Coordinates of C-alpha atoms and ligand atoms in Angstrom, one line a residue:
M1 CA -3.1 -56.0 36.2
I2 CA -5.3 -59.1 36.3
Y3 CA -8.7 -59.7 34.7
I4 CA -10.7 -62.7 35.7
H5 CA -13.7 -63.6 33.6
V6 CA -16.8 -65.3 35.1
P7 CA -19.0 -66.2 32.2
F8 CA -22.2 -67.0 34.1
C9 CA -25.5 -65.1 34.5
R10 CA -28.8 -66.0 36.0
K11 CA -30.5 -65.0 32.7
K12 CA -29.3 -63.7 29.4
C13 CA -30.3 -60.1 28.8
N14 CA -31.9 -59.3 25.5
Y15 CA -29.1 -57.1 24.2
C16 CA -26.1 -59.0 25.6
A17 CA -23.3 -60.3 23.3
F18 CA -20.8 -60.8 26.1
N19 CA -19.3 -64.2 26.7
S20 CA -21.9 -65.3 29.3
K21 CA -24.4 -68.1 29.8
I22 CA -26.7 -69.7 32.3
S23 CA -25.0 -72.4 34.3
D24 CA -25.6 -75.0 37.0
A25 CA -23.6 -75.5 40.2
A26 CA -21.5 -78.3 38.8
E27 CA -20.4 -76.3 35.8
R28 CA -19.4 -73.3 38.1
N29 CA -17.4 -75.7 40.3
F30 CA -15.5 -77.1 37.3
Y31 CA -14.9 -73.6 36.0
V32 CA -13.5 -72.4 39.3
D33 CA -11.1 -75.4 39.3
A34 CA -10.1 -74.6 35.8
L35 CA -9.5 -70.9 36.6
I36 CA -7.3 -71.9 39.6
R37 CA -5.3 -74.3 37.4
E38 CA -4.7 -71.5 34.9
I39 CA -3.6 -69.1 37.5
H40 CA -1.1 -71.7 38.9
L41 CA 0.1 -72.4 35.5
R42 CA 0.7 -68.9 34.3
G43 CA 1.4 -66.9 37.6
D44 CA 4.9 -65.4 37.6
N45 CA 5.0 -63.7 41.0
S46 CA 4.9 -60.3 39.4
K47 CA 3.5 -57.3 41.2
V48 CA -0.2 -56.7 40.7
E49 CA -1.8 -53.3 41.3
T50 CA -5.3 -54.0 40.0
I51 CA -7.5 -57.1 39.9
Y52 CA -10.9 -57.0 38.1
F53 CA -13.5 -59.7 38.3
G54 CA -15.8 -59.2 35.3
G55 CA -18.4 -61.1 33.4
G56 CA -21.0 -62.3 33.0
T57 CA -21.9 -61.9 36.6
P58 CA -19.0 -62.7 38.9
T59 CA -21.4 -62.6 41.9
T60 CA -23.1 -65.8 40.6
L61 CA -20.1 -67.5 42.3
T62 CA -20.2 -68.2 46.0
L63 CA -18.0 -66.4 48.5
A64 CA -16.1 -69.6 49.0
Q65 CA -15.4 -69.9 45.3
L66 CA -14.2 -66.3 45.1
E67 CA -12.0 -66.9 48.1
K68 CA -10.3 -69.9 46.3
I69 CA -9.7 -67.7 43.3
I70 CA -8.2 -64.8 45.3
C71 CA -6.0 -67.2 47.2
A72 CA -4.7 -68.7 44.0
V73 CA -3.9 -65.1 42.8
G74 CA -2.2 -64.4 46.1
K75 CA 0.0 -67.5 45.8
N76 CA 1.1 -66.9 42.3
F77 CA 1.4 -63.1 42.2
S78 CA 2.5 -60.3 44.6
I79 CA -0.7 -58.3 45.2
D80 CA 0.2 -54.7 46.1
K81 CA -1.3 -53.7 49.5
Y82 CA -3.0 -50.8 47.9
A83 CA -4.3 -52.8 44.9
E84 CA -7.7 -51.8 43.5
I85 CA -9.8 -55.0 43.5
T86 CA -13.1 -54.7 41.6
I87 CA -16.0 -57.0 41.2
E88 CA -18.9 -56.5 38.9
A89 CA -22.3 -57.3 40.3
N90 CA -25.9 -57.1 39.3
P91 CA -28.7 -55.7 41.5
G92 CA -30.6 -58.6 42.8
T93 CA -27.6 -60.9 43.0
V94 CA -26.1 -59.6 46.3
D95 CA -27.4 -59.2 49.8
E96 CA -25.9 -57.7 53.0
N97 CA -24.1 -60.9 54.0
Y98 CA -22.6 -61.4 50.5
L99 CA -21.4 -57.8 50.4
R100 CA -19.8 -58.1 53.8
G101 CA -18.1 -61.3 52.6
L102 CA -16.8 -59.5 49.5
K103 CA -15.3 -56.8 51.6
A104 CA -13.7 -59.4 53.9
L105 CA -12.1 -61.1 50.9
G106 CA -10.4 -57.8 50.0
F107 CA -12.6 -56.4 47.3
N108 CA -12.6 -52.6 47.5
R109 CA -14.5 -51.5 44.4
L110 CA -18.0 -52.6 43.3
S111 CA -19.3 -52.0 39.8
L112 CA -23.0 -52.4 39.6
G113 CA -24.8 -53.1 36.3
V114 CA -27.9 -50.9 36.9
Q115 CA -28.4 -49.8 33.3
S116 CA -31.6 -47.9 34.0
F117 CA -33.9 -46.9 36.9
D118 CA -37.0 -47.3 34.8
D119 CA -39.0 -50.5 35.3
A120 CA -40.4 -50.6 31.8
L121 CA -37.0 -50.2 30.2
L122 CA -35.4 -52.8 32.5
K123 CA -38.1 -55.2 31.4
I124 CA -37.4 -54.5 27.7
L125 CA -33.7 -55.1 28.3
G126 CA -34.5 -58.4 30.0
R127 CA -32.7 -57.5 33.2
I128 CA -33.4 -59.6 36.3
H129 CA -34.0 -56.6 38.6
D130 CA -36.4 -53.8 38.9
S131 CA -35.7 -50.2 39.7
R132 CA -36.4 -50.6 43.5
T133 CA -33.9 -53.5 43.7
A134 CA -31.3 -51.4 41.9
I135 CA -31.8 -48.5 44.3
E136 CA -31.6 -50.7 47.3
T137 CA -28.5 -52.5 46.0
V138 CA -26.6 -49.2 45.4
K139 CA -27.5 -48.0 48.9
L140 CA -26.5 -51.3 50.4
A141 CA -23.2 -51.4 48.4
K142 CA -22.4 -47.9 49.7
K143 CA -22.7 -49.2 53.3
F144 CA -19.8 -51.6 52.6
F145 CA -17.7 -50.0 49.9
D146 CA -16.5 -46.4 49.5
N147 CA -15.9 -47.0 45.8
V148 CA -19.1 -47.9 44.0
S149 CA -19.6 -47.6 40.2
V150 CA -22.9 -47.6 38.4
D151 CA -23.4 -48.5 34.7
L152 CA -26.1 -46.6 32.8
M153 CA -27.4 -47.2 29.3
Y154 CA -28.8 -44.8 26.7
G155 CA -30.3 -45.1 23.2
L156 CA -32.7 -47.8 24.4
P157 CA -36.0 -48.8 22.7
N158 CA -38.8 -46.5 24.1
Q159 CA -36.3 -44.4 26.1
M160 CA -36.8 -40.7 26.1
L161 CA -34.8 -37.8 27.5
D162 CA -37.2 -37.7 30.4
N163 CA -36.2 -41.3 31.4
L164 CA -32.6 -40.2 31.4
R165 CA -33.5 -37.1 33.4
R166 CA -35.0 -39.3 36.1
D167 CA -32.0 -41.7 35.9
L168 CA -29.6 -38.9 36.6
A169 CA -31.8 -37.5 39.4
Q170 CA -31.5 -40.9 41.0
I171 CA -27.7 -40.9 40.5
K172 CA -27.7 -37.5 42.3
L173 CA -29.6 -39.0 45.2
L174 CA -27.6 -42.2 45.4
A175 CA -24.2 -40.4 44.9
P176 CA -22.0 -43.3 43.8
Q177 CA -18.3 -42.5 43.2
H178 CA -18.2 -43.5 39.5
V179 CA -20.6 -43.7 36.6
S180 CA -20.0 -45.5 33.2
I181 CA -22.3 -44.8 30.3
Y182 CA -23.0 -47.2 27.4
G183 CA -25.0 -46.5 24.2
L184 CA -27.0 -49.5 23.2
E185 CA -25.4 -51.4 20.3
I186 CA -27.4 -54.1 18.5
E187 CA -25.1 -57.1 18.1
E188 CA -25.6 -60.3 16.2
G189 CA -26.6 -63.3 18.3
T190 CA -28.7 -61.3 20.7
K191 CA -32.5 -61.3 21.0
F192 CA -32.5 -57.6 20.1
F193 CA -30.8 -58.3 16.9
E194 CA -33.5 -60.8 15.9
L195 CA -36.3 -58.4 16.9
V196 CA -34.7 -55.5 15.0
R197 CA -34.3 -57.7 11.9
A198 CA -38.0 -58.8 12.1
G199 CA -39.0 -55.1 12.4
K200 CA -40.4 -55.7 15.9
L201 CA -38.1 -53.4 17.9
A202 CA -37.9 -49.7 17.2
L203 CA -34.8 -47.8 18.3
P204 CA -34.6 -44.1 19.0
A205 CA -33.5 -42.0 15.9
E206 CA -29.8 -41.1 15.7
N207 CA -30.4 -37.5 16.6
I208 CA -32.3 -38.5 19.7
C209 CA -29.5 -40.7 20.7
A210 CA -27.1 -37.9 20.1
D211 CA -29.3 -35.6 22.4
M212 CA -29.2 -38.3 25.1
Y213 CA -25.5 -38.6 24.9
D214 CA -25.1 -34.8 25.1
F215 CA -27.5 -34.7 28.0
I216 CA -25.7 -37.3 30.0
T217 CA -22.2 -36.0 29.3
E218 CA -23.2 -32.4 30.1
T219 CA -25.2 -33.3 33.3
L220 CA -22.9 -35.7 35.0
P221 CA -20.2 -33.0 35.5
T222 CA -22.8 -30.8 37.2
L223 CA -23.4 -33.6 39.7
G224 CA -19.7 -33.7 40.7
F225 CA -18.5 -36.4 38.3
N226 CA -15.4 -35.5 36.2
R227 CA -15.3 -37.0 32.8
Y228 CA -11.9 -38.7 32.5
E229 CA -12.6 -41.0 29.5
I230 CA -15.1 -41.1 26.7
S231 CA -17.7 -43.2 28.6
N232 CA -16.5 -42.8 32.2
F233 CA -17.1 -40.2 34.9
S234 CA -15.9 -40.2 38.5
R235 CA -15.5 -38.2 41.7
K236 CA -11.9 -36.9 42.2
N237 CA -9.5 -39.8 42.7
F238 CA -12.1 -42.5 41.9
E239 CA -11.1 -43.2 38.3
S240 CA -10.9 -46.9 37.5
R241 CA -7.2 -47.6 37.8
H242 CA -7.7 -51.0 36.1
N243 CA -9.4 -49.6 33.0
R244 CA -6.9 -46.7 32.9
G245 CA -4.2 -49.4 32.6
Y246 CA -5.8 -50.7 29.4
W247 CA -6.0 -47.3 27.9
T248 CA -2.3 -46.5 28.7
G249 CA -1.0 -49.8 27.3
K250 CA -0.1 -51.7 30.5
K251 CA 0.6 -55.4 30.5
Y252 CA -2.2 -57.6 31.8
F253 CA -3.1 -61.2 32.5
G254 CA -6.6 -62.4 31.6
F255 CA -7.8 -65.6 33.2
G256 CA -11.0 -67.5 32.3
A257 CA -13.0 -68.3 29.2
G258 CA -12.4 -65.9 26.3
A259 CA -10.0 -63.7 28.4
H260 CA -7.2 -61.8 26.6
S261 CA -3.7 -61.2 27.9
F262 CA -1.0 -58.8 26.8
D263 CA 2.7 -59.1 27.9
G264 CA 3.9 -56.0 26.1
K265 CA 4.6 -57.8 22.8
L266 CA 2.2 -60.8 22.5
R267 CA -1.6 -60.7 22.7
T268 CA -3.0 -64.1 23.7
S269 CA -6.5 -65.3 24.3
N270 CA -8.3 -68.3 25.9
A271 CA -10.9 -70.5 24.4
R272 CA -14.2 -68.6 24.5
D273 CA -16.4 -71.7 24.9
V274 CA -16.7 -72.6 28.6
A275 CA -16.5 -76.4 28.1
T276 CA -13.4 -76.0 25.9
Y277 CA -11.8 -73.7 28.4
I278 CA -12.4 -76.1 31.2
E279 CA -10.9 -79.0 29.2
N280 CA -7.8 -77.1 28.1
N281 CA -7.1 -73.7 29.6
V282 CA -3.9 -72.9 27.9
P283 CA -4.0 -69.5 26.1
I284 CA -3.2 -69.3 22.4
V285 CA -1.2 -66.6 20.7
E286 CA -3.5 -64.4 18.8
E287 CA -1.3 -61.6 17.6
V288 CA 2.3 -60.4 17.8
V289 CA 1.9 -56.7 18.5
T290 CA 4.2 -55.1 15.9
R291 CA 5.8 -51.7 16.4
K292 CA 3.3 -50.2 13.9
A293 CA 0.3 -51.7 15.8
A294 CA 1.8 -50.5 19.1
M295 CA 2.0 -47.0 17.8
E296 CA -1.6 -47.1 16.6
E297 CA -2.8 -48.5 19.9
F298 CA -0.9 -45.9 21.9
C299 CA -2.9 -43.2 20.0
F300 CA -6.4 -44.6 19.8
L301 CA -6.4 -46.1 23.3
G302 CA -4.8 -43.0 24.9
L303 CA -7.1 -40.6 23.0
R304 CA -10.0 -42.2 24.9
L305 CA -8.8 -40.4 28.0
V306 CA -9.7 -36.8 28.4
E307 CA -6.1 -35.9 29.0
G308 CA -5.2 -37.4 25.6
I309 CA -1.7 -38.5 24.6
S310 CA 1.7 -37.0 25.1
A311 CA 4.0 -36.3 22.1
Q312 CA 7.0 -36.6 24.4
V313 CA 6.0 -40.0 25.7
F314 CA 5.4 -41.2 22.2
A315 CA 8.9 -40.1 21.1
E316 CA 10.5 -41.8 24.2
K317 CA 8.6 -45.0 23.6
F318 CA 9.0 -45.3 19.8
G319 CA 12.1 -43.2 19.1
V320 CA 10.3 -41.2 16.5
K321 CA 8.3 -38.0 16.6
I322 CA 4.5 -38.5 16.6
S323 CA 4.3 -35.8 13.9
D324 CA 6.5 -37.8 11.6
V325 CA 4.1 -40.8 11.8
F326 CA 0.7 -39.3 12.3
G327 CA 1.3 -35.6 11.3
E328 CA -1.3 -35.6 8.5
V329 CA -3.9 -37.4 10.6
I330 CA -3.5 -35.0 13.5
E331 CA -3.6 -31.9 11.3
K332 CA -6.7 -33.1 9.5
N333 CA -8.6 -33.9 12.7
C334 CA -7.5 -30.6 14.2
R335 CA -8.9 -28.9 11.1
L336 CA -12.2 -30.7 11.5
G337 CA -12.4 -29.6 15.2
L338 CA -12.1 -33.2 16.5
L339 CA -8.6 -33.0 18.0
N340 CA -6.9 -30.4 20.2
L341 CA -3.1 -29.9 19.9
D342 CA -1.6 -28.2 22.9
S343 CA 2.2 -28.1 22.9
D344 CA 2.9 -31.6 24.2
K345 CA -0.7 -33.0 24.5
I346 CA -3.0 -34.2 21.8
S347 CA -6.6 -34.8 22.9
L348 CA -10.2 -35.2 21.6
T349 CA -12.3 -32.1 21.6
K350 CA -15.9 -32.3 22.9
R351 CA -17.1 -33.0 19.4
G352 CA -14.2 -35.5 18.9
M353 CA -15.4 -37.4 22.0
A354 CA -18.8 -37.9 20.4
L355 CA -17.2 -39.0 17.1
G356 CA -14.3 -40.9 18.7
N357 CA -14.5 -44.0 16.5
E358 CA -14.1 -41.9 13.3
V359 CA -11.0 -40.3 14.7
F360 CA -9.5 -43.6 15.9
A361 CA -10.0 -45.2 12.5
D362 CA -7.8 -42.4 11.1
F363 CA -4.9 -43.6 13.3
L364 CA -4.8 -47.0 11.6
L365 CA -1.6 -46.9 9.5
Ligands
LIG401 S1 -26.0 -59.5 33.2 FE1 -24.5 -58.6 31.9 S2 -23.3 -60.3 31.1 FE2 -25.1 -61.1 32.0 S3 -26.5 -61.4 30.3 FE3 -27.0 -59.4 31.2 S4 -25.7 -57.9 30.2 FE4 -24.9 -60.0 29.7

């Protein structure tokens, strides 16, 4: 698995705490050169089944720049011929020629940051696109890709259930293959954080957010999307293979500013600051993943998936029964109606999905 971070956007959205910034052409050139250096430096010819270009907005790069990066990956890794190769894009950053070019480069999955189909909400969020552009971009994307994912947000200022109802009606019409949902979180360093602190931005009450969450998670399955993870829904066989890899503890390379890597034992990270990364793109060791941490992660990452975790796989992996390590936690959360225990499988209940973070916290030893 390879993740490639592109930390550039045309404009910073009002809620965004991701590692992204506005850039000029020279900075993007230097960055692509640095990325290629890093890939050459760290590539080990291992087999790669998924590649994910995330950001930021990876489609701020030219097709020629993306081609250089893909070539570097191809030279330093063995890309499986059935690899899932995803790129994130924002409506308004791609046209027909660009999409055709992406396809020719080997991308076979497009993840579109739509967030909402409501013009007023898109404006509040500070997105660069309006609803019409989002709709046109999804339609265009579907012409070139048979695996298109759409991101939607809920819990937004001024958002009501009716807005979401219209969003999902639009999803039904556009019929992408995959939908990811995100509840708005107010994070430090964002414009929203300042506005909330100054009392100038009102957020929907907690119970309204919970209603929105219930509405989306109950409606998407009626539109043909299976829920396979807390925040992810897809048509049959269109789950994100890359993200599934994270939740099941696979090894991954992360290239680019702020990107993390995991080799099964060590977790490393690159400098987050773009200029620092360009100057010295050698990852630093952040954490040695101890056996204890690996057991915790196996549980709280695996529990994100609807299928949950297998007691047998846990025993094979760690040489100890899951009940000997987490018996009390499992029992308590089953009692609270947050976990299901079904012979080999342990999984979140519907209520547990809504309160996932509380359950995961319990799995920290
Ligand atoms: S497009 Fe995405 S990464 Fe860029 S500023 Fe907006 S939310 Fe952040």
